[in-house]
Short mmCIF file of C-alpha atoms in Angstrom, two decimals:
data_model
loop_
_atom_site.label_atom_id
_atom_site.label_comp_id
_atom_site.label_asym_id
_atom_site.label_seq_id
_atom_site.Cartn_x
_atom_site.Cartn_y
_atom_site.Cartn_z
CA MET A 1 100.78 132.27 102.30
CA THR A 2 100.26 132.70 98.91
CA VAL A 3 103.58 133.48 98.14
CA LEU A 4 105.12 131.15 100.18
CA GLY A 5 103.15 128.66 98.40
CA GLN A 6 104.42 129.98 94.88
CA VAL A 7 108.04 129.55 96.29
CA ILE A 8 107.61 126.38 96.53
CA TYR A 9 105.35 124.66 94.12
CA THR A 10 105.76 126.87 91.13
CA PRO A 11 108.53 126.58 89.40
CA GLY A 12 110.77 129.91 88.68
CA PRO A 13 114.39 131.12 89.44
CA TRP A 14 113.65 131.47 93.23
CA ASN A 15 113.60 127.52 93.56
CA ASP A 16 115.91 127.05 90.21
CA ASN A 17 112.83 126.08 87.84
CA HIS A 18 112.80 122.77 90.35
CA PRO A 19 109.73 123.18 92.41
CA PHE A 20 108.63 120.93 95.32
CA SER A 21 105.94 117.95 94.58
CA TYR A 22 104.18 115.30 95.88
CA ASP A 23 106.04 111.68 95.48
CA LEU A 24 103.48 109.92 93.51
CA ASP A 25 106.15 106.87 93.01
CA ASP A 26 105.74 106.44 96.97
CA PRO A 27 102.11 108.32 98.13
CA LEU A 28 101.79 106.35 101.00
CA GLY A 29 105.26 106.92 102.32
CA ALA A 30 106.32 103.17 102.59
CA LYS A 31 109.92 103.98 102.48
CA TYR A 32 110.24 105.37 106.10
CA GLN A 33 113.26 107.88 104.71
CA ASN A 34 110.80 109.54 102.56
CA LYS A 35 108.96 111.36 105.24
CA LEU A 36 112.03 112.87 106.74
CA VAL A 37 112.31 116.68 105.64
CA SER A 38 115.82 115.93 104.89
CA THR A 39 114.75 113.47 102.27
CA TYR A 40 112.27 116.30 100.91
CA LEU A 41 114.88 119.03 100.49
CA ARG A 42 117.10 116.67 98.74
CA THR A 43 114.75 115.17 96.43
CA ARG A 44 112.04 117.83 96.02
CA LYS A 45 109.41 114.94 96.37
CA GLY A 46 107.52 114.49 99.35
CA ASN A 47 104.64 113.24 101.06
CA CYS A 48 101.72 114.13 103.80
CA VAL A 49 104.34 114.17 106.64
CA SER A 50 107.18 116.08 105.12
CA MET A 51 105.53 118.21 103.04
CA PRO A 52 103.17 119.98 105.59
CA THR A 53 106.08 120.18 108.18
CA LEU A 54 108.39 122.17 105.67
CA LEU A 55 105.33 124.44 105.00
CA ILE A 56 105.22 125.25 108.83
CA ILE A 57 108.50 125.28 109.43
CA LEU A 58 108.79 128.01 106.82
CA GLY A 59 105.43 129.80 107.69
CA GLN A 60 106.92 129.97 111.44
CA LYS A 61 109.59 131.59 110.11
CA LEU A 62 107.91 134.31 108.37
CA GLY A 63 105.60 134.99 111.00
CA LEU A 64 102.62 132.99 110.42
CA ASN A 65 100.65 131.57 112.69
CA MET A 66 100.85 127.46 111.36
CA THR A 67 100.62 124.22 113.16
CA LEU A 68 100.39 120.76 112.29
CA SER A 69 97.17 118.87 112.35
CA GLN A 70 96.21 114.88 111.70
CA ALA A 71 93.56 112.56 109.90
CA PRO A 72 93.97 108.98 109.61
CA GLN A 73 97.64 108.31 107.85
CA HIS A 74 97.68 112.00 106.96
CA GLU A 75 99.04 115.56 108.28
CA PHE A 76 98.22 118.81 106.92
CA ALA A 77 98.81 122.11 108.52
CA ARG A 78 96.65 125.23 109.61
CA LEU A 79 96.94 128.77 109.33
CA GLN A 80 95.47 131.41 111.51
CA ASP A 81 94.52 134.37 109.61
CA VAL A 82 94.45 138.42 111.62
CA ASN A 83 90.84 137.93 112.81
CA GLY A 84 91.65 134.56 114.42
CA ARG A 85 90.58 131.98 112.27
CA TRP A 86 91.90 128.90 111.55
CA PHE A 87 92.24 127.50 107.72
CA ASN A 88 93.08 123.97 106.54
CA ILE A 89 96.09 124.17 104.40
CA GLU A 90 96.58 121.26 102.17
CA ALA A 91 100.38 121.09 101.23
CA THR A 92 100.35 117.59 98.87
CA SER A 93 97.49 119.63 96.80
CA PRO A 94 97.82 123.38 97.66
CA GLY A 95 94.09 124.30 98.65
CA SER A 96 92.21 125.01 101.47
CA PRO A 97 89.90 122.19 102.10
CA PRO A 98 87.21 122.33 105.04
CA ASP A 99 87.17 119.53 107.63
CA SER A 100 84.58 118.18 105.59
CA LYS A 101 86.61 116.67 102.84
CA TYR A 102 88.96 115.13 105.68
CA ILE A 103 85.98 113.74 107.25
CA ASN A 104 84.47 112.02 104.02
CA GLU A 105 87.49 110.68 102.18
CA MET A 106 89.29 109.65 105.14
CA HIS A 107 86.82 108.13 107.32
CA VAL A 108 87.22 110.14 110.52
CA THR A 109 85.00 109.59 113.18
CA PRO A 110 83.27 111.17 115.39
CA LEU A 111 85.01 109.41 118.56
CA SER A 112 88.51 110.17 117.15
CA ILE A 113 87.76 114.02 116.62
CA GLN A 114 86.09 114.23 120.06
CA SER A 115 89.05 112.71 121.47
CA GLY A 116 91.38 115.45 120.05
CA ILE A 117 93.45 112.71 117.88
CA TYR A 118 92.44 113.86 114.44
CA LEU A 119 90.96 117.49 112.92
CA ARG A 120 92.49 119.03 116.35
CA THR A 121 94.28 122.32 116.13
CA THR A 122 97.47 122.04 117.62
CA THR A 123 99.77 124.22 119.74
CA PRO A 124 103.55 124.89 118.76
CA HIS A 125 104.43 122.72 121.41
CA GLU A 126 101.99 120.10 120.25
CA THR A 127 103.16 120.28 116.31
CA VAL A 128 106.55 119.38 117.57
CA ALA A 129 105.25 116.01 118.90
CA ALA A 130 103.81 115.49 115.28
CA MET A 131 106.96 115.99 113.70
CA LEU A 132 108.93 113.47 115.65
CA GLU A 133 107.01 110.48 113.87
CA PRO A 134 109.26 110.58 111.36
CA LEU A 135 111.89 110.03 113.79
CA GLU A 136 109.99 106.82 115.15
CA GLY A 137 110.08 105.31 111.19
CA ILE A 138 113.97 105.51 111.93
CA TYR A 139 114.20 104.80 115.17
CA ALA A 140 112.32 100.94 114.57
CA HIS A 141 113.91 100.39 111.62
CA THR A 142 117.70 101.11 112.61
CA ARG A 143 118.25 101.15 116.62
CA PRO A 144 116.99 98.64 119.48
CA PRO A 145 113.71 99.09 120.73
CA GLY A 146 114.54 101.10 123.68
CA TYR A 147 115.13 103.85 121.58
CA LEU A 148 111.61 104.09 120.25
CA LEU A 149 110.02 103.47 123.39
CA GLY A 150 111.91 106.37 124.68
CA LEU A 151 110.92 108.80 122.08
CA ALA A 152 107.13 107.65 122.23
CA LYS A 153 106.68 108.49 125.45
CA LEU A 154 108.55 111.68 124.93
CA GLU A 155 105.70 112.37 121.99
CA GLU A 156 103.27 111.00 124.81
CA ARG A 157 104.64 113.65 127.20
CA ILE A 158 104.11 116.52 124.88
CA ASP A 159 100.78 116.06 123.58
CA PRO A 160 98.88 113.50 125.30
CA LYS A 161 96.07 113.64 122.38
CA ASN A 162 98.68 112.55 119.73
CA ALA A 163 97.63 108.78 118.53
CA GLY A 164 101.16 108.54 116.92
CA GLY A 165 102.94 108.15 120.30
CA TYR A 166 100.81 105.83 121.88
CA VAL A 167 101.37 103.51 118.51
CA SER A 168 104.96 103.93 118.31
CA GLU A 169 104.99 102.69 122.11
CA ALA A 170 103.00 99.55 121.86
CA ASN A 171 105.57 98.77 118.33
CA ALA A 172 108.37 99.10 120.57
CA TYR A 173 106.93 96.47 123.19
CA PHE A 174 106.21 94.27 120.27
CA LEU A 175 109.53 94.57 118.77
CA THR A 176 111.38 93.69 122.22
CA LEU A 177 109.15 90.54 122.53
CA ALA A 178 110.00 89.70 119.00
CA HIS A 179 113.93 90.08 119.53
CA ARG A 180 113.98 88.27 122.57
CA TYR A 181 111.58 85.71 121.78
CA LEU A 182 109.42 85.49 118.75
CA VAL A 183 112.31 85.36 116.59
CA HIS A 184 113.68 82.42 118.44
CA HIS A 185 110.82 80.66 118.23
CA LEU A 186 110.10 80.86 121.96
CA THR A 187 106.31 80.46 124.02
CA PRO A 188 105.70 81.25 127.25
CA GLU A 189 105.08 77.51 128.29
CA VAL A 190 108.85 76.94 127.27
CA LEU A 191 110.57 79.70 129.22
CA PRO A 192 111.45 79.69 132.39
CA PRO A 193 109.45 81.74 135.04
CA ALA A 194 111.48 84.90 134.73
CA GLN A 195 111.52 85.33 130.93
CA ARG A 196 107.59 84.07 131.21
CA ALA A 197 107.09 86.74 133.39
CA ASP A 198 109.19 89.19 131.29
CA PHE A 199 107.06 87.62 127.99
CA ASN A 200 103.75 88.26 129.10
CA ALA A 201 104.50 91.63 130.71
CA LEU A 202 105.23 92.92 127.21
CA TYR A 203 102.34 91.10 125.49
CA ASP A 204 100.49 93.03 128.10
CA ALA A 205 101.84 96.10 127.59
CA ASN A 206 101.57 96.20 124.05
CA THR A 207 97.94 94.99 124.05
CA ARG A 208 97.21 97.28 126.82
CA ILE A 209 98.34 100.38 125.06
CA MET A 210 96.93 99.69 121.88
CA ASN A 211 93.57 99.17 123.68
CA GLN A 212 93.62 102.67 124.83
CA VAL A 213 94.48 104.20 121.30
CA GLU A 214 91.84 102.25 119.79
CA ALA A 215 89.46 103.45 122.32
CA MET A 216 90.64 107.08 121.29
CA GLY A 217 89.23 106.40 117.75
CA TRP A 218 92.52 105.27 116.23
CA ALA A 219 92.36 102.20 114.04
CA PRO A 220 94.96 100.53 111.75
CA PRO A 221 95.32 101.29 108.15
CA THR A 222 93.18 98.86 105.63
CA LYS A 223 93.65 97.28 102.41
CA ALA A 224 90.31 99.04 101.40
CA GLY A 225 91.49 102.31 102.87
CA ASN A 226 94.65 102.47 101.20
CA ASN A 227 93.40 101.36 97.70
CA GLU A 228 91.23 104.05 98.02
CA TYR A 229 93.82 106.63 98.41
CA LEU A 230 96.26 104.90 95.82
CA GLU A 231 93.06 105.31 93.67
CA ARG A 232 92.59 108.94 94.23
CA VAL A 233 96.58 109.33 93.27
CA GLU A 234 95.85 107.64 89.95
CA ARG A 235 93.88 110.30 89.23
CA TYR A 236 95.54 113.11 90.47
CA LYS A 237 98.40 111.13 88.02
CA ALA A 238 96.15 111.48 84.54
CA GLU A 239 94.38 114.93 84.99
CA HIS A 240 98.42 116.31 86.04
CA GLY A 241 100.43 113.79 83.61
CA GLY A 242 102.27 112.79 86.34
#
């Protein structure tokens, strides 16, 4: 693991003295393309989605038992040692922080841990589900909502405890509702019966799925939480001259 980290993050002839690093210009991954591993490989600037994904892909190629775990708006790798113990591997700032660091800094609730949406050691199969989330971002911005809905349901089938699939499913219902009615300023009371039923079904589906994932401990990102994270990024930049 140490050698793999050196190859990725330390400048040298093995990476043409151009190491991979954290994208300090878009730390929240606001540009959906920046969460793709292909973008990370091209720019060598990544985030908490693309960086652990590449680390896990390379680690598995080398025979390491690595999977992807999640915290609120964050992903990190887990590595199993020869004794069967699991360790967190933080790809954005190489190290092995304990669960308590994620719990304290990212306000992980007991409910979200108990339900399994956060700080869970996933199987390799379930790791694939988490890796679908960047593609869901692409679909949400570039394809009709039906594509996003299909991908979200696939993610749910692979890993029923992954919150991202449910959030994307709810988003797909909302995007369909917006495309058919909201952008045209249409409300249920002005619609004929069939369309009114369709409007209400989409609205109810969105509400039902959001209630379901919130009952698992998921919560939308807050401005305060984002600001707190950006403050940590600014401290990192100050310490490392970024």
